[in-house]
Short mmCIF file of C-alpha atoms in Angstrom, two decimals:
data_model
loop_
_atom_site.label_atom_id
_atom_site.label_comp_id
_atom_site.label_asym_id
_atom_site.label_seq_id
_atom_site.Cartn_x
_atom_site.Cartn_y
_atom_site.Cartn_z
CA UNK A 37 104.29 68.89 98.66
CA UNK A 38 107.34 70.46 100.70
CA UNK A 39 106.21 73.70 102.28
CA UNK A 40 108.12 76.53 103.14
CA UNK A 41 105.31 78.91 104.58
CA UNK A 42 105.18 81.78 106.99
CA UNK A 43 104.02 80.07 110.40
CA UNK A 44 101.55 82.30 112.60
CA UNK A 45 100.70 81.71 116.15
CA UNK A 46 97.51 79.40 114.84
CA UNK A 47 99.97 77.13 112.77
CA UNK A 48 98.57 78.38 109.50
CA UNK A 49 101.11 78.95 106.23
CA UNK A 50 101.31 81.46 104.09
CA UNK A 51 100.81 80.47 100.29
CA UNK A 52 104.34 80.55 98.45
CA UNK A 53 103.91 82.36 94.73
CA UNK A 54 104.46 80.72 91.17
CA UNK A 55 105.98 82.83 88.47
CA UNK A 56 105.23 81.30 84.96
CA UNK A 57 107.93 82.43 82.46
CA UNK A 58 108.49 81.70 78.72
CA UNK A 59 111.57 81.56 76.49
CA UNK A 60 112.41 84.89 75.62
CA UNK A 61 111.54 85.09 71.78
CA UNK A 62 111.00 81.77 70.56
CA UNK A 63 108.08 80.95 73.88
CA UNK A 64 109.05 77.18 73.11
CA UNK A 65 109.51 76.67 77.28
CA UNK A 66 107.19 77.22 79.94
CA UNK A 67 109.81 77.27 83.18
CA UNK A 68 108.35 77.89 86.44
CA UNK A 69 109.61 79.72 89.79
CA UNK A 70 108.27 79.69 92.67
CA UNK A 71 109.31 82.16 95.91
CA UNK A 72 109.18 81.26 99.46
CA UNK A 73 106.62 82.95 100.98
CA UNK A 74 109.22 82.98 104.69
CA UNK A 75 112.60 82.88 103.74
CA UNK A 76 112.17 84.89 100.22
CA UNK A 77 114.12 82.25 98.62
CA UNK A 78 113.71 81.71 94.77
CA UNK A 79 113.79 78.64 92.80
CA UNK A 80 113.21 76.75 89.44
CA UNK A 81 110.32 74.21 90.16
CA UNK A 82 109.80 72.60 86.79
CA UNK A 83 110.23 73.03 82.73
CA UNK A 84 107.58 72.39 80.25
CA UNK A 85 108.97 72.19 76.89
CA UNK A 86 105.65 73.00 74.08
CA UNK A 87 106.20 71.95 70.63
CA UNK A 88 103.97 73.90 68.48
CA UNK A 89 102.00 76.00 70.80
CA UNK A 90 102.50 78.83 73.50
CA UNK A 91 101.01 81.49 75.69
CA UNK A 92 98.88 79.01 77.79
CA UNK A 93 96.82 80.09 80.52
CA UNK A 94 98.34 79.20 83.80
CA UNK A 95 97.33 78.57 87.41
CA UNK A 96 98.77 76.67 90.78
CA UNK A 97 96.23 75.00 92.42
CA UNK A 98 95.86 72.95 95.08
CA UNK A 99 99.03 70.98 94.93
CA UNK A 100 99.03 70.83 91.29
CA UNK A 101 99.90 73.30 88.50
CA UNK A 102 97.87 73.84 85.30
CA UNK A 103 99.10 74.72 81.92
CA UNK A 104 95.82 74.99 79.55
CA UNK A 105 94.67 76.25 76.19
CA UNK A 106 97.17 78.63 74.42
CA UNK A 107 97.59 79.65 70.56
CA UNK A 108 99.35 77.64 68.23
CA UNK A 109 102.92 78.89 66.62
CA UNK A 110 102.17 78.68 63.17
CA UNK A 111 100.04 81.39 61.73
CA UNK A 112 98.25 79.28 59.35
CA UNK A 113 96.48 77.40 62.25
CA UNK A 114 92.55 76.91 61.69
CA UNK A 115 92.09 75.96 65.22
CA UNK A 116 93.52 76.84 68.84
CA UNK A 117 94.85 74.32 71.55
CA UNK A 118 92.65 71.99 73.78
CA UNK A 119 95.38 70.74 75.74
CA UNK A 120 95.62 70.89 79.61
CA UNK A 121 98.83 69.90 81.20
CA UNK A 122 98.97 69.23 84.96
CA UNK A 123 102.23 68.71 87.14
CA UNK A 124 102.06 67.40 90.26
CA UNK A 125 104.01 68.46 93.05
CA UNK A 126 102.99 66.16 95.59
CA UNK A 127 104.91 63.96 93.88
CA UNK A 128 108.24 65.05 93.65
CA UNK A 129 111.42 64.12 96.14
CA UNK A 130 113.98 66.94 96.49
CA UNK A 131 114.25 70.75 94.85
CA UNK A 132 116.05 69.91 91.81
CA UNK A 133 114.80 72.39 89.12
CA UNK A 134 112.92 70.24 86.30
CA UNK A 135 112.31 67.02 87.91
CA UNK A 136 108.66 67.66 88.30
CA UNK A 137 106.68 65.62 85.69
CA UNK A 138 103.80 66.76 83.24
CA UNK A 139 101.26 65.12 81.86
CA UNK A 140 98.51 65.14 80.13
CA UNK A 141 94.83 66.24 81.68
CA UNK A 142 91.27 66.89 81.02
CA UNK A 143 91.11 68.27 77.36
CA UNK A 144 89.02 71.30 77.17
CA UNK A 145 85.81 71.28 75.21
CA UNK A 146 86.59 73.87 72.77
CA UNK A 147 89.82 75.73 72.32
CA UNK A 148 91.36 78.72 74.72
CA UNK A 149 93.72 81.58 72.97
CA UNK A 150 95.33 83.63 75.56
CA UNK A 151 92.72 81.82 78.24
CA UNK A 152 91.69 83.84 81.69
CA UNK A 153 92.14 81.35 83.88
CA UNK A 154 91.10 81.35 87.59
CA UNK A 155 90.51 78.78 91.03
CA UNK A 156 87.16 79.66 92.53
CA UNK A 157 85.51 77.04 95.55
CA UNK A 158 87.80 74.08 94.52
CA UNK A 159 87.01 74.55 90.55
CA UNK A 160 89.11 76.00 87.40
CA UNK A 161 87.38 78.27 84.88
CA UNK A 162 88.46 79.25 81.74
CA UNK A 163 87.83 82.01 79.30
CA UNK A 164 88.92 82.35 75.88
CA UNK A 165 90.65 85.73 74.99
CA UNK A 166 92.01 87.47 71.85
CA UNK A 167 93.65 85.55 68.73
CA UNK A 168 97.00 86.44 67.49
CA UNK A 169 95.72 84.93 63.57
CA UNK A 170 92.87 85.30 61.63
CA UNK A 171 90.96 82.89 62.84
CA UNK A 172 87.57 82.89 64.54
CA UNK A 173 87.41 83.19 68.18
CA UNK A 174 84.10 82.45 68.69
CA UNK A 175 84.76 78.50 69.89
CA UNK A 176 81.99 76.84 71.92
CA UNK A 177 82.05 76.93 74.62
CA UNK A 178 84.21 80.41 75.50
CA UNK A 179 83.64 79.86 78.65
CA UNK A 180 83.79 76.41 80.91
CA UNK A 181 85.09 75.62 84.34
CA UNK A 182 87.18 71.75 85.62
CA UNK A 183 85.17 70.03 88.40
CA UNK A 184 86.26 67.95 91.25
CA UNK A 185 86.22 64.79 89.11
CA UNK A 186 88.43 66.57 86.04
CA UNK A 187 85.74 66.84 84.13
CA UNK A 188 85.11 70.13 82.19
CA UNK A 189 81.69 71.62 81.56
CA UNK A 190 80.20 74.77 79.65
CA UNK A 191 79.16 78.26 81.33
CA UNK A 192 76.59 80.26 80.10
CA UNK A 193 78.41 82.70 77.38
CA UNK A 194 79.68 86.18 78.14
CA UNK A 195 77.90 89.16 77.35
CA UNK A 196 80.72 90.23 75.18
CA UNK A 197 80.14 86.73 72.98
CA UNK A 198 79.43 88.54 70.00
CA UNK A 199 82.87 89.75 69.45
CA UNK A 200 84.86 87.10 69.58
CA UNK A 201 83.49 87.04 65.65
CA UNK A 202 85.77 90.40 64.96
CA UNK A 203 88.98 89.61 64.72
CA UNK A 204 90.83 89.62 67.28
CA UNK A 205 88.07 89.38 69.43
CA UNK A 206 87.77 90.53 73.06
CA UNK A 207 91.58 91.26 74.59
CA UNK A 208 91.26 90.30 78.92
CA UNK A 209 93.16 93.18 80.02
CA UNK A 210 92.80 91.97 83.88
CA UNK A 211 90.69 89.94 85.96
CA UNK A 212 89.94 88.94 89.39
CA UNK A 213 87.93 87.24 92.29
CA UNK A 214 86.25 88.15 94.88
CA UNK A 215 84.10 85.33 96.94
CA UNK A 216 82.00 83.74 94.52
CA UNK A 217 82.48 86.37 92.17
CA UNK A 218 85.07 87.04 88.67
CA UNK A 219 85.58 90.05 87.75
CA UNK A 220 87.12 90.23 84.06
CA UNK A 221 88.25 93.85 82.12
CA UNK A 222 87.68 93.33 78.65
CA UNK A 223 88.75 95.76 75.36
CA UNK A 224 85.76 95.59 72.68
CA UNK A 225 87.51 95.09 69.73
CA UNK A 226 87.48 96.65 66.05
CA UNK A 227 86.86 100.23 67.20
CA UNK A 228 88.79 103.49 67.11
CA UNK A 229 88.88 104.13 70.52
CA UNK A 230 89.54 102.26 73.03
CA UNK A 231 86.42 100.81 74.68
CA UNK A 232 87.03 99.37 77.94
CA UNK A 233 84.38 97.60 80.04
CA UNK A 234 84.37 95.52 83.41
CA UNK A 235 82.19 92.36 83.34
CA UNK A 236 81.00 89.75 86.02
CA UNK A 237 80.22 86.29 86.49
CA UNK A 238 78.86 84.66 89.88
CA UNK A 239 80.07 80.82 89.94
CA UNK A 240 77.06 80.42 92.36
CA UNK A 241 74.46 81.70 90.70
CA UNK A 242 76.30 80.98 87.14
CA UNK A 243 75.18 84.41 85.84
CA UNK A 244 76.56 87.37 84.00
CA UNK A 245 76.83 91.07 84.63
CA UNK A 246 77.77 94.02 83.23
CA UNK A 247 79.29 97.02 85.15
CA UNK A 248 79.05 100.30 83.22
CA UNK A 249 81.21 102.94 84.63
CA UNK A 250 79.22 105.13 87.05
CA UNK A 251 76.45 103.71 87.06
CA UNK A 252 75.58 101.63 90.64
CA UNK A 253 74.63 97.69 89.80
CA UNK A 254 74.00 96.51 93.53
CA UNK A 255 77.64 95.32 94.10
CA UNK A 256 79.94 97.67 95.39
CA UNK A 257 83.41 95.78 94.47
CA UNK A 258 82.21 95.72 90.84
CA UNK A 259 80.76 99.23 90.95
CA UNK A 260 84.60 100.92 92.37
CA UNK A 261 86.22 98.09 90.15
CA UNK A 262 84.55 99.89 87.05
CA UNK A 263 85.32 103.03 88.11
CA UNK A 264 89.51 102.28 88.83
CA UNK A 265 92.16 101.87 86.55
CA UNK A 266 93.44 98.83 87.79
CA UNK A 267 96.13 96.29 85.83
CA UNK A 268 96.87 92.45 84.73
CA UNK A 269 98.65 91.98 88.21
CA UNK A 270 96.20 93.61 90.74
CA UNK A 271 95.14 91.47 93.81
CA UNK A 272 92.07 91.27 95.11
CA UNK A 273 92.03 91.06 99.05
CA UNK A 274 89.30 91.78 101.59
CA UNK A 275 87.75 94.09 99.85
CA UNK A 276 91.10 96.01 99.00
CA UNK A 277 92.53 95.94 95.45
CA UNK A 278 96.27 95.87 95.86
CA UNK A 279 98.44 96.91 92.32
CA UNK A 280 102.52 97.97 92.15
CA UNK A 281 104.14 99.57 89.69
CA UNK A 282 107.95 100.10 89.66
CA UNK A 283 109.61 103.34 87.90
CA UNK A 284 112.61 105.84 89.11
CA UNK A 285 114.38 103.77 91.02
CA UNK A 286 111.38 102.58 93.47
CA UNK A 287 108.37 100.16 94.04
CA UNK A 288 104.93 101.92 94.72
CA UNK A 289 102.75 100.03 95.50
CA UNK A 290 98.67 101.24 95.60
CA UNK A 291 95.44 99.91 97.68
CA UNK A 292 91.82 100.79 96.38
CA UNK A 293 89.22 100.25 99.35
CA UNK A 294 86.26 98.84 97.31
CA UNK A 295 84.07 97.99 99.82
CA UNK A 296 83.60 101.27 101.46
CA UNK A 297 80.96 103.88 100.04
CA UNK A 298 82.73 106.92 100.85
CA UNK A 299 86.05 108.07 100.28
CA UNK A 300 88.22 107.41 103.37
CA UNK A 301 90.64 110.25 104.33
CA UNK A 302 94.24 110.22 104.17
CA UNK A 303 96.87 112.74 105.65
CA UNK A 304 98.88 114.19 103.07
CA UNK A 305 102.06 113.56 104.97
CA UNK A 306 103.93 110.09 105.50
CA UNK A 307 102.92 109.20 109.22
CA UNK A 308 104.72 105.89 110.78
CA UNK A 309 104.17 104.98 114.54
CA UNK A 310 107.91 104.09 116.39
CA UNK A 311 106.17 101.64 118.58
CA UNK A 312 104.17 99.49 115.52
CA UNK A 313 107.96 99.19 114.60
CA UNK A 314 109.74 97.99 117.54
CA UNK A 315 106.82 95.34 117.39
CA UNK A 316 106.89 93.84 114.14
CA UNK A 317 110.82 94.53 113.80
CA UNK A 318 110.78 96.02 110.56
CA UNK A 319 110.84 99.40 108.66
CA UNK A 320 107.77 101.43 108.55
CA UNK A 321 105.91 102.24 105.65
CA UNK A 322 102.74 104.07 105.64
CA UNK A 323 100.25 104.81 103.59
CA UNK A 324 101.19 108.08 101.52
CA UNK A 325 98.53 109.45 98.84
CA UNK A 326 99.27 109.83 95.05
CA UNK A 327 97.26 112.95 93.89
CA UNK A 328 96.75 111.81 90.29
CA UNK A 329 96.82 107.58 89.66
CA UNK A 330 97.51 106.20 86.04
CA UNK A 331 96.40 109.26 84.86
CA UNK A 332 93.22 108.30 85.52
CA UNK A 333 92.48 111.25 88.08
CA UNK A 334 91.66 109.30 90.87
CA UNK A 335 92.48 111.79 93.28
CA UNK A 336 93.42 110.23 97.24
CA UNK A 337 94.80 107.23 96.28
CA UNK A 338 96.96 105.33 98.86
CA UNK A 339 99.92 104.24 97.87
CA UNK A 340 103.35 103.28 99.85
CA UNK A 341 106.82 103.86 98.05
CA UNK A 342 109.40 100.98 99.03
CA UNK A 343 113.47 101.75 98.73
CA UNK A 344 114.52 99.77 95.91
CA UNK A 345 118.21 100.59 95.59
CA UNK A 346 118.90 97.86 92.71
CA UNK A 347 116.41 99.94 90.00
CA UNK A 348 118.56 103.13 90.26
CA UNK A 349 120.83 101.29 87.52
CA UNK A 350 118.68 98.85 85.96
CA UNK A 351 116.39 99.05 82.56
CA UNK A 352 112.92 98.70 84.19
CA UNK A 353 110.97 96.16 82.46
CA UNK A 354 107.50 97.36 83.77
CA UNK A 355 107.33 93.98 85.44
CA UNK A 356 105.90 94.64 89.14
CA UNK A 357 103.46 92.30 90.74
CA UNK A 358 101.62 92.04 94.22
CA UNK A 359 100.39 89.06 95.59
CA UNK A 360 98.22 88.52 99.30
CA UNK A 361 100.07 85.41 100.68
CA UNK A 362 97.85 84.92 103.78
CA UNK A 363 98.01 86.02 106.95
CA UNK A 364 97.83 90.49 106.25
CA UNK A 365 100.86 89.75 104.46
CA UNK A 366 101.58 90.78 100.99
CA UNK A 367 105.10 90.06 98.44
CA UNK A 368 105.57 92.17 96.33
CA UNK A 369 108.13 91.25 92.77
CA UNK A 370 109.49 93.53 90.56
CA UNK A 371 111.58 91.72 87.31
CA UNK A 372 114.03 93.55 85.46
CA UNK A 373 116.35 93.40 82.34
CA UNK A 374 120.21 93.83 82.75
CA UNK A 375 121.22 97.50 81.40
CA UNK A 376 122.53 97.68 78.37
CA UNK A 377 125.87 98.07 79.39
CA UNK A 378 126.24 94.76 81.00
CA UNK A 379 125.93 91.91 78.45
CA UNK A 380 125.01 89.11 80.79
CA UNK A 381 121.81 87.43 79.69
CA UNK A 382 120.39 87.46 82.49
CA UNK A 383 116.99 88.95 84.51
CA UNK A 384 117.05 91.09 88.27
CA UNK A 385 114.29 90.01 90.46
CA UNK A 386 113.70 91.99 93.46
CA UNK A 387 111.01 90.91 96.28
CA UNK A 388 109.70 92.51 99.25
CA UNK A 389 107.36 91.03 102.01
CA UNK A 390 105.26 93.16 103.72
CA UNK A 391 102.93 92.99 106.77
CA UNK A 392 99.86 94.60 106.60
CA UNK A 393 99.13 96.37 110.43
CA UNK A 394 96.90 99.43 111.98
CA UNK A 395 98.58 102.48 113.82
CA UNK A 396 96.97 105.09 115.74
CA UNK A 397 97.23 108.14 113.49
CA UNK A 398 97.83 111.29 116.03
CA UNK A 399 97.04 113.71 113.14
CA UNK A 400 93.34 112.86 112.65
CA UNK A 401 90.69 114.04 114.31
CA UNK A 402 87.75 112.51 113.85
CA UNK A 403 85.86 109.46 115.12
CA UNK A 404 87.26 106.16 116.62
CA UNK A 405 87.28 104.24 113.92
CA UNK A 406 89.06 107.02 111.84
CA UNK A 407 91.69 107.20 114.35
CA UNK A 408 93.31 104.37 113.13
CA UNK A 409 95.93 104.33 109.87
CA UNK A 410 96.64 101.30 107.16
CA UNK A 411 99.95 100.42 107.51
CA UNK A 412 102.73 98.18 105.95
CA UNK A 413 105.57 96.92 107.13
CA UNK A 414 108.87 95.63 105.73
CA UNK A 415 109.37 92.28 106.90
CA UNK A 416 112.32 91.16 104.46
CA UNK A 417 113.79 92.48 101.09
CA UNK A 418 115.38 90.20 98.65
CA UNK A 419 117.54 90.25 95.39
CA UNK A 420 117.28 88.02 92.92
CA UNK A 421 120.01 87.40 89.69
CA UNK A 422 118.65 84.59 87.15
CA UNK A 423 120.93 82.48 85.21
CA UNK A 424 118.95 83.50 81.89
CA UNK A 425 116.96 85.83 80.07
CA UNK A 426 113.13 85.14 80.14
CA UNK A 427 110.18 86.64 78.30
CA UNK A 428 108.23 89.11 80.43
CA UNK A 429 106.10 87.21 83.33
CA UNK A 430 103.10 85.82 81.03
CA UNK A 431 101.25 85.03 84.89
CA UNK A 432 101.62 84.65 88.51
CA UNK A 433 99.33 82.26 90.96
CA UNK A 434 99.53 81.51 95.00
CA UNK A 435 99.23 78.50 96.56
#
């Protein structure tokens, strides 16, 4: 497939990232961007057009993308979607918007409504999620993963199994993957309150887990993951769980260290370092600390605040992603409706790609090793004005 990547000295390119959009209100299309990973550039890759079904779970992978599973449109359905769609983009000429074909792939085994769907070692995996109709969830398998020959085979079934019989069944908040590990967020369903609990499954060892908050299981990234309030679009990076969120006319955007036992210290002050700057050529932004996150009181969370001049008169959408694109360097997207006041139908899309670096912070202290400050720096900013009004971002993948 063409590439457009970010070359380092080594000759290795960054991933470009895949934006999966549907129709707004009638979810009969599923039209995909994609964003240059370099030059920032965004552009219309392909169009699938779904006749009677929607909300698939979607994935780039290798050079191929993956539309699979999904609900069906009308209500009255008894069953839910074993189709897989796959679009190759090896085998494409040129960048004209929908000439990419689909066709049909691998069926699943047993339907996937509102499907997690991940890449881990070269494999797929699928999980169903909640039901928008009264039907029963609770499909077999729930769980299976695509192999190197497109064959798809059953996983051992989620702790959680037993309520995908209660309508609507179990709703995947947010999910993950770290090494050989998924880690999936999952709302119990049926009860008052909101119950809220962090599961795992190891591809390797093809077992379960489940991570109850506070309490230590043996895996550190699962035990802080349990712990954090963390959303759909989190990414998952060396240990470091990267989130955004976009309000008041900037982009913050937060890292969680999850490998490190204790907490690591931050100065309370904004600290940049002129000469980091002068090497990477771009503006500074350092780590600052948010002193309640989510309203989840976690106190001395890092976060960095990026100028985003275009929100100050824009409806924000709640539509902020992060994605690691290789190489300590991370884009960041924030989508946005028109304001009210203009009647254009059409969506803002503004991107940011950031270097990751270490500075010598002057303020601290203490040992060596604490001598030295996360950093991020602004490599390019980019605005984005689409010719049409999309749904909301149903997911994002790298590749």
């Amino acid at each position: 497939m063409e590439s457009f990547g970010v070359e380092t000295e080594e000759g290795a390119k960054n991933r470009n990232l895949y934006l999966f959009y549907q129709d707004v209100c009638s979810r009969h299309t599923l039209h995909v961007y994609a964003i240059d990973s370099s030059s920032l550039l965004m552009y219309p890759v392909t169009k699938l057009p779904r006749g009677n079904s929607c909300d698939m779970g979607c994935i780039a992978h290798g050079s191929k993308l993956y539309a699979i599973g999904g609900v069906f449109r009308d209500s009255h359905a008894q069953e839910y979607p074993r189709d897989v769609l796959v679009c190759d983009l090896s085998k494409r000429k040129g960048r004209e918007g929908d000439q990419y074909k689909w066709k049909a792939g691998p069926a699943l085994n047993a339907g996937k409504p509102y499907p997690m769907v991940v890449a881990v070692k070269g494999k797929i995996y699928a999980l169903a999620g909640h039901a928008d109709y009264d039907v029963p969830v609770a499909v077999d398998p729930t769980f299976e993963f695509l192999d190197h020959r497109g064959v798809w085979h059953p996983l051992p079934e989620p702790p959680f199994y037993s309520w995908y019989s209660t309508p609507p069944g179990p709703t995947l908040l947010c999910y993950t993957v770290s090494g050989n590990i998924i880690y999936v967020l999952v709302q119990k369903p049926g009860d008052n309150e909101v119950v809220e609990l962090l599961y795992s499954f190891n591809v390797l060892k093809k077992k379960w887990k489940e991570h109850p908050r506070g309490v230590l299981c043996g895996d550190r990234v699962g035990d802080n993951l349990s712990s954090h309030k963390w959303l759909k679009w989190a990414d998952l990076e060396d240990g470091k769980l990267y989130l955004s969120e976009a309000y008041g006319g900037s982009c913050r955007l937060y890292a969680h260290d999850l490998i490190t036992s204790k907490k690591k210290k931050f100065a309370d002050e904004i600290v940049s370092d002129a000469s980091a700057c002068e090497i990477y050529g771009g503006l500074p932004v350092s780590w600052d600390v948010q002193s309640s996150y989510l309203e989840c009181g976690c106190n001395g969370v890092p976060y960095v605040r990026l100028p985003v001049k275009l929100l100050e008169v824009l409806d924000v959408s709640k539509q902020s992603l992060v994605a690691h694109v290789g190489n300590r360097m991370l884009l960041v997207v924030c989508a946005y409706n028109p304001p009210r006041k203009f009647p254009e139908d059409r969506r803002f899309v503004y991107t940011c790609l950031l270097k990751l670096v270490k500075v010598e912070d002057n303020i601290c202290k203490g040992s060596c090793s604490e001598k030295w400050r996360d950093c991020a720096v602004i490599v390019k900013q980019q605005y984005h004005k689409m010719n049409r009004l999309f749904d909301d971002i149903s997911s994002w993948s790298t590749m």
